[in-house]
Amino acid sequence: MVKNDLALLTIEDMSDSGEGIGHVDGVTLFVKHTVPGDVVRAKVLKMKKTYGFAKVEELITPGAGRVEPRCPIAAPCGGCQLQFLAYEEQLRLKQKRVQDCLTRIGGFRDITVEPVLGMAEPSGYRNKGQFPVGKGKDGNPVLGFYAGHTHSIVATEHCDVMWSGHETILAAVREYLMESGAAPYDEANHTGLVRHVLMRYGKATGQILVCLVINGTKIPKPELLVEKLRQIPGVTGICLNENRERTNVILGKKVTTLYGTPYITDYIGDVSFRISPLSFYQVNPGQTKVLYDTALAFAGLTGAEVVWDLYCGIGTISLFLAQKAKHVYGVEIVPDAIRDAKENAERNGITNATFYVGAAEEVLPKHPYPADVIVVDPPRKGCDATLLTTMLQMAPERIVYVSCDPATLARDLKVLCGGAECSEASLPGARYYIEKVQPVDMFGGSVHVETVCLLKRRRF
Ligand code: SAH
């Protein structure tokens, strides 16, 4: 099979990045925007030795789970990959993905993955948007999302998964750019000024923070931007973030305030949180409560336990747990997030939580307090190998692993459970077994899935 060939195939499965998978003459083809059961005529775009990429030329028979995407730019936009699949099917796919990773990467054979806890309504759920800014063919600014696997920007006025209200902010920033002459950033040449618009919304409070990420120290006519944005109900803060690096990382380290407060406040359950632009905060407030309630239930607290919450962000899980624990220690690498965490403990009158700034793998060995429960919630790359060793040495009764990537979750669980390829010497201390695996859907429409896993210490 070669480029531009036409192939008739049935989609049998979906890849981790949301492409349909089918086979023709022993060759695997990945076809974007297809779902299992689709029969399609597809045109080959690119061939490797044993697999290739193709695009749909004709949808001959739709699969049972195929739906009309709710978003008009679902195909070009790289943000959501599963909008062509019915939500119930998306949840089933995510459950299978977690199961497959545990089997394939973790080597676990007999683990039951619970059905994914999904949303009642998989749209309008996001409380945060990061829109890249660039220059269109006509020279005017374009705000939107990156197209899949590229950095070309698909102009966006409304995003189906964002909270309704973000459109007015996007429109106001676009107007500001047109009127002020502030140059959109040009990634290829590292020139221009405005790189991204970051916006955050506190669902429980209605507060909105808008932050322009700039390749410089100031913007022209800042008062014009403030004037346009402050009229929008809910906007309580307008900031600039300085990022002058040639990098894909969106945010730089320095934040200055143009108007109001440089953070928003929000609630999860009864706990109130202050969230700064540089701090991590879960993007789906409704499902965050479901996720944290699951983590709390898995932690099995009675009030007597010492708990470590590693990768704690602004202390969200820590403060949830502190209400039921003797003491909680939180560790997080971003200094602004720890500043928020300390302030959040204080504002909620929580005195049994202590926070440390630093890498979890470095901080934990320096504080060898006995732990009854350790909670980890790492970024996609998972836990540092030395951290897993330290956790095994500390040998808590329970480990609650909150993961946003089932592949690295499976890899780390294999270590914690004494996987076959780990030598005895590299695994000092305890061994664990998997008690429960509960995925939670925080990202309807996309391939991502969050998983909470309870590990218990094995008794020899
Ligand atoms: N538990 C929090 C945050 C989870 S996101 C919540 O639910 O809101 C993962 C967090 O890990 C981010 O805040 C990130 O800044 C932090 N992080 C990344 N690498 C780290 C490391 N090596 N040590 C500690 N924290 C780290």
Coordinates of C-alpha atoms and ligand atoms in Angstrom, one line a residue:
M1 CA 0.0 0.0 0.0
V2 CA 1.3 3.4 -0.9
K3 CA 0.4 7.1 -0.5
N4 CA -2.9 8.1 -2.2
D5 CA -4.2 4.5 -2.4
L6 CA -7.8 4.0 -1.6
A7 CA -8.8 1.3 0.9
L8 CA -12.1 -0.1 2.0
L9 CA -12.0 -1.0 5.6
T10 CA -14.0 -1.5 8.8
I11 CA -12.9 0.3 11.9
E12 CA -12.3 -2.2 14.7
D13 CA -10.8 -0.3 17.6
M14 CA -9.5 3.1 18.6
S15 CA -5.9 4.3 19.3
D16 CA -4.8 6.0 22.5
S17 CA -4.9 9.3 20.6
G18 CA -8.4 8.8 19.3
E19 CA -7.9 7.6 15.7
G20 CA -10.0 4.7 14.4
I21 CA -8.0 1.5 13.7
G22 CA -8.7 -0.9 10.8
H23 CA -6.8 -3.4 8.8
V24 CA -6.3 -4.0 5.0
D25 CA -4.2 -6.9 3.7
G26 CA -2.3 -7.2 7.0
V27 CA -1.6 -3.4 7.2
T28 CA -2.9 -1.4 10.1
L29 CA -4.4 1.9 9.1
F30 CA -5.1 4.8 11.6
V31 CA -8.0 6.9 10.4
K32 CA -8.9 10.2 12.1
H33 CA -12.6 11.0 12.9
T34 CA -13.8 7.4 12.7
V35 CA -15.3 5.1 15.3
P36 CA -15.6 1.4 15.8
G37 CA -18.0 -0.2 13.4
D38 CA -17.6 2.5 10.7
V39 CA -17.1 1.1 7.2
V40 CA -15.2 3.7 5.2
R41 CA -13.3 4.3 2.0
A42 CA -10.1 5.9 3.1
K43 CA -7.2 7.5 1.3
V44 CA -3.7 6.7 2.5
L45 CA -1.8 9.8 3.6
K46 CA 1.4 8.3 4.8
M47 CA 2.8 4.8 5.0
K48 CA 5.3 3.3 7.4
K49 CA 6.5 -0.3 7.2
T50 CA 3.6 -2.1 8.8
Y51 CA 1.1 0.7 9.4
G52 CA -0.1 3.9 7.8
F53 CA -2.4 6.9 8.3
A54 CA -5.4 7.6 6.2
K55 CA -8.4 10.0 6.0
V56 CA -12.0 9.3 5.2
E57 CA -13.1 9.8 1.6
E58 CA -16.5 8.3 2.1
L59 CA -18.4 7.0 5.1
I60 CA -20.2 3.9 3.7
T61 CA -21.9 2.6 6.9
P62 CA -21.7 4.4 10.2
G63 CA -20.7 2.5 13.3
A64 CA -23.4 2.1 16.1
G65 CA -21.7 4.5 18.4
R66 CA -21.2 7.3 15.8
V67 CA -22.8 10.6 16.5
E68 CA -22.8 14.1 14.9
P69 CA -20.2 16.1 16.8
R70 CA -21.7 18.8 19.0
C71 CA -19.0 21.2 18.0
P72 CA -18.7 22.7 14.4
I73 CA -14.9 22.6 14.5
A74 CA -14.6 19.1 16.0
A75 CA -12.7 17.8 13.0
P76 CA -9.9 20.5 12.6
C77 CA -9.5 21.3 16.3
G78 CA -7.0 19.1 18.1
G79 CA -8.7 19.7 21.5
C80 CA -11.3 17.0 21.4
Q81 CA -10.6 13.7 19.6
L82 CA -13.8 11.7 20.5
Q83 CA -16.6 14.0 19.6
F84 CA -17.7 11.6 16.9
L85 CA -18.4 8.9 19.5
A86 CA -21.5 8.7 21.7
Y87 CA -20.6 9.7 25.3
E88 CA -21.5 6.2 26.7
E89 CA -19.1 4.7 24.2
Q90 CA -16.4 7.2 25.1
L91 CA -16.7 6.0 28.7
R92 CA -16.5 2.4 27.7
L93 CA -13.4 3.2 25.6
K94 CA -11.7 4.9 28.5
Q95 CA -12.4 2.0 30.9
K96 CA -10.9 -0.4 28.3
R97 CA -7.9 1.8 27.9
V98 CA -7.2 1.7 31.7
Q99 CA -7.7 -2.1 31.7
D100 CA -5.4 -2.6 28.6
C101 CA -2.6 -0.5 30.2
L102 CA -2.8 -2.4 33.4
T103 CA -2.6 -5.7 31.5
R104 CA -0.1 -4.7 28.8
I105 CA 2.3 -2.4 30.7
G106 CA 1.6 -3.4 34.3
G107 CA 1.4 -7.1 33.7
F108 CA -1.7 -7.4 35.9
R109 CA -4.0 -10.2 34.8
D110 CA -7.0 -10.3 37.1
I111 CA -7.8 -6.7 38.0
T112 CA -11.3 -5.4 37.6
V113 CA -11.5 -1.8 36.4
E114 CA -14.7 -0.2 37.6
P115 CA -17.0 1.5 35.0
V116 CA -15.9 5.1 34.5
L117 CA -17.8 7.7 36.6
G118 CA -19.0 10.0 33.9
M119 CA -20.7 13.4 33.7
A120 CA -24.4 14.0 33.3
E121 CA -23.7 16.5 30.5
P122 CA -20.3 16.3 28.7
S123 CA -20.3 19.9 27.5
G124 CA -19.6 23.3 29.1
Y125 CA -17.6 21.7 31.9
R126 CA -14.2 23.4 31.6
N127 CA -13.3 26.2 33.9
K128 CA -10.0 27.0 32.1
G129 CA -9.0 27.9 28.6
Q130 CA -5.6 28.6 27.1
F131 CA -6.0 30.0 23.6
P132 CA -3.0 30.5 21.4
V133 CA -2.8 33.8 19.5
G134 CA -1.3 34.0 16.0
K135 CA -1.6 36.0 12.8
G136 CA -4.1 34.9 10.1
K137 CA -3.5 35.0 6.4
D138 CA -5.1 38.4 6.2
G139 CA -2.7 39.7 8.8
N140 CA -5.3 40.0 11.5
P141 CA -5.0 38.2 14.9
V142 CA -6.4 34.7 15.2
L143 CA -7.4 33.2 18.6
G144 CA -8.3 29.6 18.9
F145 CA -6.9 26.1 19.4
Y146 CA -4.1 24.2 17.8
A147 CA -5.2 21.8 15.0
G148 CA -4.4 18.2 15.9
H149 CA -0.6 17.4 15.9
T150 CA 0.3 20.9 14.6
H151 CA 0.8 24.4 15.8
S152 CA -1.5 26.0 13.2
I153 CA -4.4 27.8 14.9
V154 CA -8.0 27.0 14.2
A155 CA -9.9 30.2 14.8
T156 CA -12.4 29.7 17.6
E157 CA -15.2 31.8 18.9
H158 CA -17.0 29.3 21.0
C159 CA -15.7 26.0 22.5
D160 CA -18.3 23.4 23.4
V161 CA -16.5 22.1 26.4
M162 CA -15.7 25.5 27.9
W163 CA -18.0 27.2 30.4
S164 CA -20.5 29.4 28.6
G165 CA -19.2 33.0 29.0
H166 CA -15.7 32.5 27.7
E167 CA -16.8 33.8 24.2
T168 CA -17.2 37.3 25.4
I169 CA -13.7 37.3 26.8
L170 CA -12.2 35.9 23.6
A171 CA -14.1 38.6 21.6
A172 CA -12.9 41.4 23.9
V173 CA -9.3 40.3 23.6
R174 CA -9.6 40.0 19.9
E175 CA -11.0 43.6 19.8
Y176 CA -8.2 44.8 22.0
L177 CA -5.5 43.2 19.7
M178 CA -7.1 44.9 16.6
E179 CA -7.4 48.3 18.2
S180 CA -4.1 48.4 20.1
G181 CA -2.0 47.0 17.3
A182 CA -0.4 44.6 19.8
A183 CA 1.3 42.0 17.6
P184 CA 0.3 38.4 17.8
Y185 CA 3.3 36.1 18.5
D186 CA 5.0 34.4 15.6
E187 CA 6.2 31.0 16.8
A188 CA 8.4 30.3 13.8
N189 CA 10.5 33.5 14.2
H190 CA 10.0 34.0 17.9
T191 CA 8.8 37.6 17.2
G192 CA 5.6 39.4 18.1
L193 CA 4.1 39.9 21.5
V194 CA 0.9 38.2 22.5
R195 CA 1.2 34.4 22.8
H196 CA -1.8 33.1 24.7
V197 CA -4.9 34.1 26.4
L198 CA -5.4 32.2 29.7
M199 CA -8.8 32.4 31.4
R200 CA -10.0 30.8 34.5
Y201 CA -13.5 30.7 36.0
G202 CA -14.5 29.9 39.5
K203 CA -17.8 27.9 39.0
A204 CA -19.0 28.3 42.5
T205 CA -18.1 32.1 42.8
G206 CA -18.5 33.3 39.2
Q207 CA -15.0 35.0 39.5
I208 CA -13.0 35.2 36.3
L209 CA -9.3 35.8 35.8
V210 CA -7.9 36.7 32.4
C211 CA -4.1 36.6 31.8
L212 CA -2.3 37.5 28.6
V213 CA 0.9 35.6 28.1
I214 CA 3.4 37.9 26.4
N215 CA 6.8 37.7 24.8
G216 CA 7.9 41.0 26.5
T217 CA 7.4 43.0 29.6
K218 CA 4.4 45.2 28.7
I219 CA 1.6 45.6 26.3
P220 CA 0.5 48.7 24.3
K221 CA -2.5 50.5 25.7
P222 CA -3.1 48.3 28.8
E223 CA -6.0 50.6 29.8
L224 CA -7.8 49.6 26.7
L225 CA -7.6 45.9 27.5
V226 CA -8.7 46.6 31.1
E227 CA -11.6 48.8 30.0
K228 CA -12.9 46.0 27.7
L229 CA -12.5 43.2 30.1
R230 CA -13.7 44.7 33.4
Q231 CA -17.1 45.3 31.9
I232 CA -17.6 41.6 31.6
P233 CA -19.6 40.3 34.6
G234 CA -17.4 38.2 36.8
V235 CA -14.0 39.5 35.7
T236 CA -12.1 40.2 39.0
G237 CA -8.6 40.1 37.8
I238 CA -6.5 40.9 34.7
C239 CA -2.9 39.9 34.5
L240 CA 0.1 39.6 32.3
N241 CA 2.4 36.6 32.3
E242 CA 5.9 37.1 30.9
N243 CA 7.2 34.2 28.7
R244 CA 10.1 35.3 26.5
E245 CA 11.5 31.8 26.0
R246 CA 11.4 30.0 22.7
T247 CA 9.4 27.1 24.1
N248 CA 6.1 25.1 23.9
V249 CA 5.6 25.7 27.6
I250 CA 2.7 28.2 27.8
L251 CA 3.4 30.1 31.0
G252 CA 6.5 31.9 32.1
K253 CA 7.3 32.5 35.8
K254 CA 6.5 36.2 36.2
V255 CA 3.0 37.5 36.7
T256 CA 2.0 41.2 37.0
T257 CA -1.4 42.5 37.7
L258 CA -3.2 45.1 35.5
Y259 CA -6.5 45.1 37.4
G260 CA -8.1 43.5 40.4
T261 CA -6.7 40.5 42.2
P262 CA -4.2 38.1 40.5
Y263 CA -6.1 35.0 41.5
I264 CA -9.7 33.6 41.7
T265 CA -11.5 32.0 44.5
D266 CA -13.5 28.8 44.1
Y267 CA -15.2 26.1 46.2
I268 CA -15.0 22.3 45.9
G269 CA -17.6 21.0 48.3
D270 CA -17.4 23.3 51.4
V271 CA -13.7 24.0 51.0
S272 CA -12.7 27.4 49.6
F273 CA -9.6 27.7 47.4
R274 CA -7.6 30.6 46.1
I275 CA -6.0 29.8 42.7
S276 CA -3.2 31.8 41.1
P277 CA -2.4 31.8 37.4
L278 CA 0.7 29.6 37.7
S279 CA -1.0 27.0 40.0
F280 CA -2.6 23.8 38.8
Y281 CA -6.3 23.5 39.4
Q282 CA -8.5 20.7 38.0
V283 CA -10.5 21.9 35.0
N284 CA -13.8 20.2 35.6
P285 CA -15.2 21.4 38.9
G286 CA -18.2 19.0 39.0
Q287 CA -16.1 15.9 38.4
T288 CA -13.3 17.1 40.7
K289 CA -15.7 16.6 43.6
V290 CA -16.3 13.1 42.3
L291 CA -12.6 12.4 42.0
Y292 CA -11.7 13.8 45.4
D293 CA -14.6 12.0 47.1
T294 CA -13.2 8.8 45.5
A295 CA -9.7 9.5 46.7
L296 CA -11.0 10.3 50.2
A297 CA -13.0 7.1 50.4
F298 CA -10.0 5.1 49.2
A299 CA -7.8 6.7 51.9
G300 CA -10.1 5.2 54.5
L301 CA -9.4 7.8 57.2
T302 CA -10.7 7.6 60.8
G303 CA -9.1 10.8 62.1
A304 CA -5.9 9.1 63.5
E305 CA -3.9 8.9 60.3
V306 CA -0.8 10.8 59.2
V307 CA -1.1 11.3 55.4
W308 CA 1.2 12.6 52.7
D309 CA -0.3 14.3 49.7
L310 CA 2.4 14.4 47.0
Y311 CA 2.1 16.6 43.9
C312 CA -0.5 18.5 46.0
G313 CA -0.9 21.7 43.8
I314 CA -2.8 24.3 45.8
G315 CA -3.6 21.8 48.5
T316 CA -7.0 20.7 47.2
I317 CA -6.8 17.0 48.0
S318 CA -4.7 17.8 51.2
L319 CA -7.4 20.0 52.6
F320 CA -10.1 17.5 51.7
L321 CA -8.2 14.8 53.6
A322 CA -7.2 17.0 56.5
Q323 CA -10.8 17.2 57.6
K324 CA -10.7 13.4 58.3
A325 CA -7.0 12.9 59.2
K326 CA -4.7 13.6 62.2
H327 CA -2.2 15.5 60.0
V328 CA -1.6 16.0 56.3
Y329 CA 1.8 16.9 54.7
G330 CA 1.6 18.3 51.2
V331 CA 4.4 18.5 48.7
E332 CA 4.4 20.5 45.4
I333 CA 7.1 21.9 43.1
V334 CA 5.6 25.2 42.1
P335 CA 6.2 27.9 44.8
D336 CA 3.1 29.9 43.9
A337 CA 0.9 26.8 44.3
I338 CA 2.3 26.2 47.8
R339 CA 1.7 29.9 48.7
D340 CA -1.9 29.3 47.6
A341 CA -2.0 26.0 49.6
K342 CA -0.9 27.7 52.8
E343 CA -3.4 30.5 52.3
N344 CA -6.1 28.0 51.6
A345 CA -5.4 26.1 54.8
E346 CA -5.7 29.3 56.7
R347 CA -8.8 30.6 55.0
N348 CA -10.6 27.3 55.8
G349 CA -9.3 27.3 59.4
I350 CA -7.4 24.0 58.8
T351 CA -4.5 23.7 61.2
N352 CA -3.4 20.1 60.7
A353 CA -1.9 20.5 57.3
T354 CA 1.8 21.4 56.5
F355 CA 3.1 22.2 53.1
Y356 CA 6.6 21.9 51.6
V357 CA 7.8 23.3 48.3
G358 CA 10.1 21.1 46.3
A359 CA 10.2 18.0 44.2
A360 CA 8.4 15.2 45.9
E361 CA 11.3 12.8 45.3
E362 CA 13.6 15.2 47.1
V363 CA 11.4 16.5 49.9
L364 CA 10.0 13.1 51.1
P365 CA 13.3 11.5 52.1
K366 CA 14.2 14.5 54.1
H367 CA 11.2 14.2 56.3
P368 CA 11.0 10.5 57.4
Y369 CA 7.8 10.8 59.4
P370 CA 5.9 7.6 59.5
A371 CA 2.9 7.7 57.1
D372 CA -0.4 5.7 57.3
V373 CA -1.5 6.8 53.9
I374 CA 0.3 8.3 50.9
V375 CA -1.7 10.0 48.1
V376 CA 0.1 10.8 44.8
D377 CA -1.3 12.8 42.0
P378 CA 1.6 13.3 39.5
P379 CA 1.5 14.9 36.1
R380 CA 1.4 12.7 33.0
K381 CA 4.9 11.4 33.2
G382 CA 4.0 9.7 36.5
C383 CA 6.1 9.3 39.6
D384 CA 9.9 9.6 39.8
A385 CA 11.5 6.2 40.3
T386 CA 13.3 7.3 43.4
L387 CA 10.0 8.5 44.9
L388 CA 8.5 5.0 44.4
T389 CA 11.5 3.5 46.3
T390 CA 11.0 6.0 49.1
M391 CA 7.3 5.2 49.3
L392 CA 8.1 1.5 49.5
Q393 CA 10.6 2.2 52.3
M394 CA 8.0 4.2 54.2
A395 CA 5.6 1.3 53.8
P396 CA 2.3 3.1 54.5
E397 CA -0.8 0.9 55.0
R398 CA -2.5 2.4 51.9
I399 CA -1.4 4.3 48.8
V400 CA -4.0 6.2 46.8
Y401 CA -2.7 6.8 43.3
V402 CA -4.6 9.5 41.3
S403 CA -3.4 9.4 37.7
C404 CA -4.1 11.4 34.5
D405 CA -2.2 8.8 32.3
P406 CA -3.1 5.1 32.5
A407 CA 0.2 4.1 30.9
T408 CA 2.5 5.7 33.5
L409 CA 0.0 4.6 36.2
A410 CA 0.4 1.0 35.1
R411 CA 4.2 1.4 35.0
D412 CA 4.4 2.8 38.5
L413 CA 1.9 0.2 39.9
K414 CA 4.1 -2.5 38.6
V415 CA 7.0 -1.2 40.7
L416 CA 4.9 -0.7 43.8
C417 CA 3.4 -4.2 43.5
G418 CA 6.8 -5.8 42.9
G419 CA 6.5 -6.3 39.2
A420 CA 8.4 -9.3 37.6
E421 CA 11.2 -7.2 36.1
C422 CA 12.1 -5.4 39.3
S423 CA 14.9 -7.0 41.2
E424 CA 14.6 -7.6 44.9
A425 CA 17.4 -5.1 45.6
S426 CA 15.6 -2.3 43.8
L427 CA 12.5 -2.9 45.8
P428 CA 13.2 -2.4 49.5
G429 CA 10.4 -2.4 52.0
A430 CA 6.8 -3.3 51.4
R431 CA 4.8 -4.7 48.5
Y432 CA 1.3 -3.7 47.6
Y433 CA -1.6 -5.2 45.8
I434 CA -4.3 -3.4 43.9
E435 CA -7.6 -3.2 45.8
K436 CA -9.7 -1.0 43.5
V437 CA -9.4 0.9 40.2
Q438 CA -11.9 3.7 39.6
P439 CA -11.6 5.8 36.5
V440 CA -13.4 9.2 36.6
D441 CA -14.2 11.2 33.4
M442 CA -12.9 14.7 33.7
F443 CA -12.5 15.4 30.0
G444 CA -15.6 14.4 28.0
G445 CA -14.9 14.6 24.2
S446 CA -11.2 14.0 24.6
V447 CA -9.2 10.7 25.0
H448 CA -7.9 11.7 28.5
V449 CA -9.1 9.8 31.6
E450 CA -8.3 10.2 35.3
T451 CA -8.0 7.1 37.4
V452 CA -8.0 6.6 41.2
C453 CA -6.3 3.4 42.4
L454 CA -6.2 2.0 45.9
L455 CA -3.2 0.0 46.8
K456 CA -3.0 -1.9 50.1
R457 CA 0.1 -3.2 51.8
R458 CA 0.5 -7.0 51.5
R459 CA 0.9 -8.9 54.7
F460 CA 3.7 -11.6 54.4
Ligands
SAH1 N1 -3.3 17.2 43.5 C1 -3.4 18.5 42.8 C2 -2.5 18.8 41.7 C3 -2.3 17.6 40.7 S1 -1.4 18.1 39.2 C4 -4.9 18.7 42.4 O1 -5.7 17.8 42.3 O2 -5.2 19.9 42.1 C5 0.2 17.6 39.4 C6 1.0 18.6 40.3 O3 2.3 18.1 40.4 C7 1.1 20.0 39.6 O4 0.7 21.0 40.5 C8 2.7 20.1 39.4 O5 3.1 21.4 39.5 C9 3.2 19.2 40.4 N2 4.6 18.6 40.2 C10 5.1 18.3 39.0 N3 6.3 17.6 39.3 C11 6.5 17.6 40.6 C12 7.5 17.0 41.5 N4 8.5 16.4 41.0 N5 7.3 17.1 42.8 C13 6.2 17.7 43.3 N6 5.2 18.2 42.6 C14 5.4 18.2 41.2

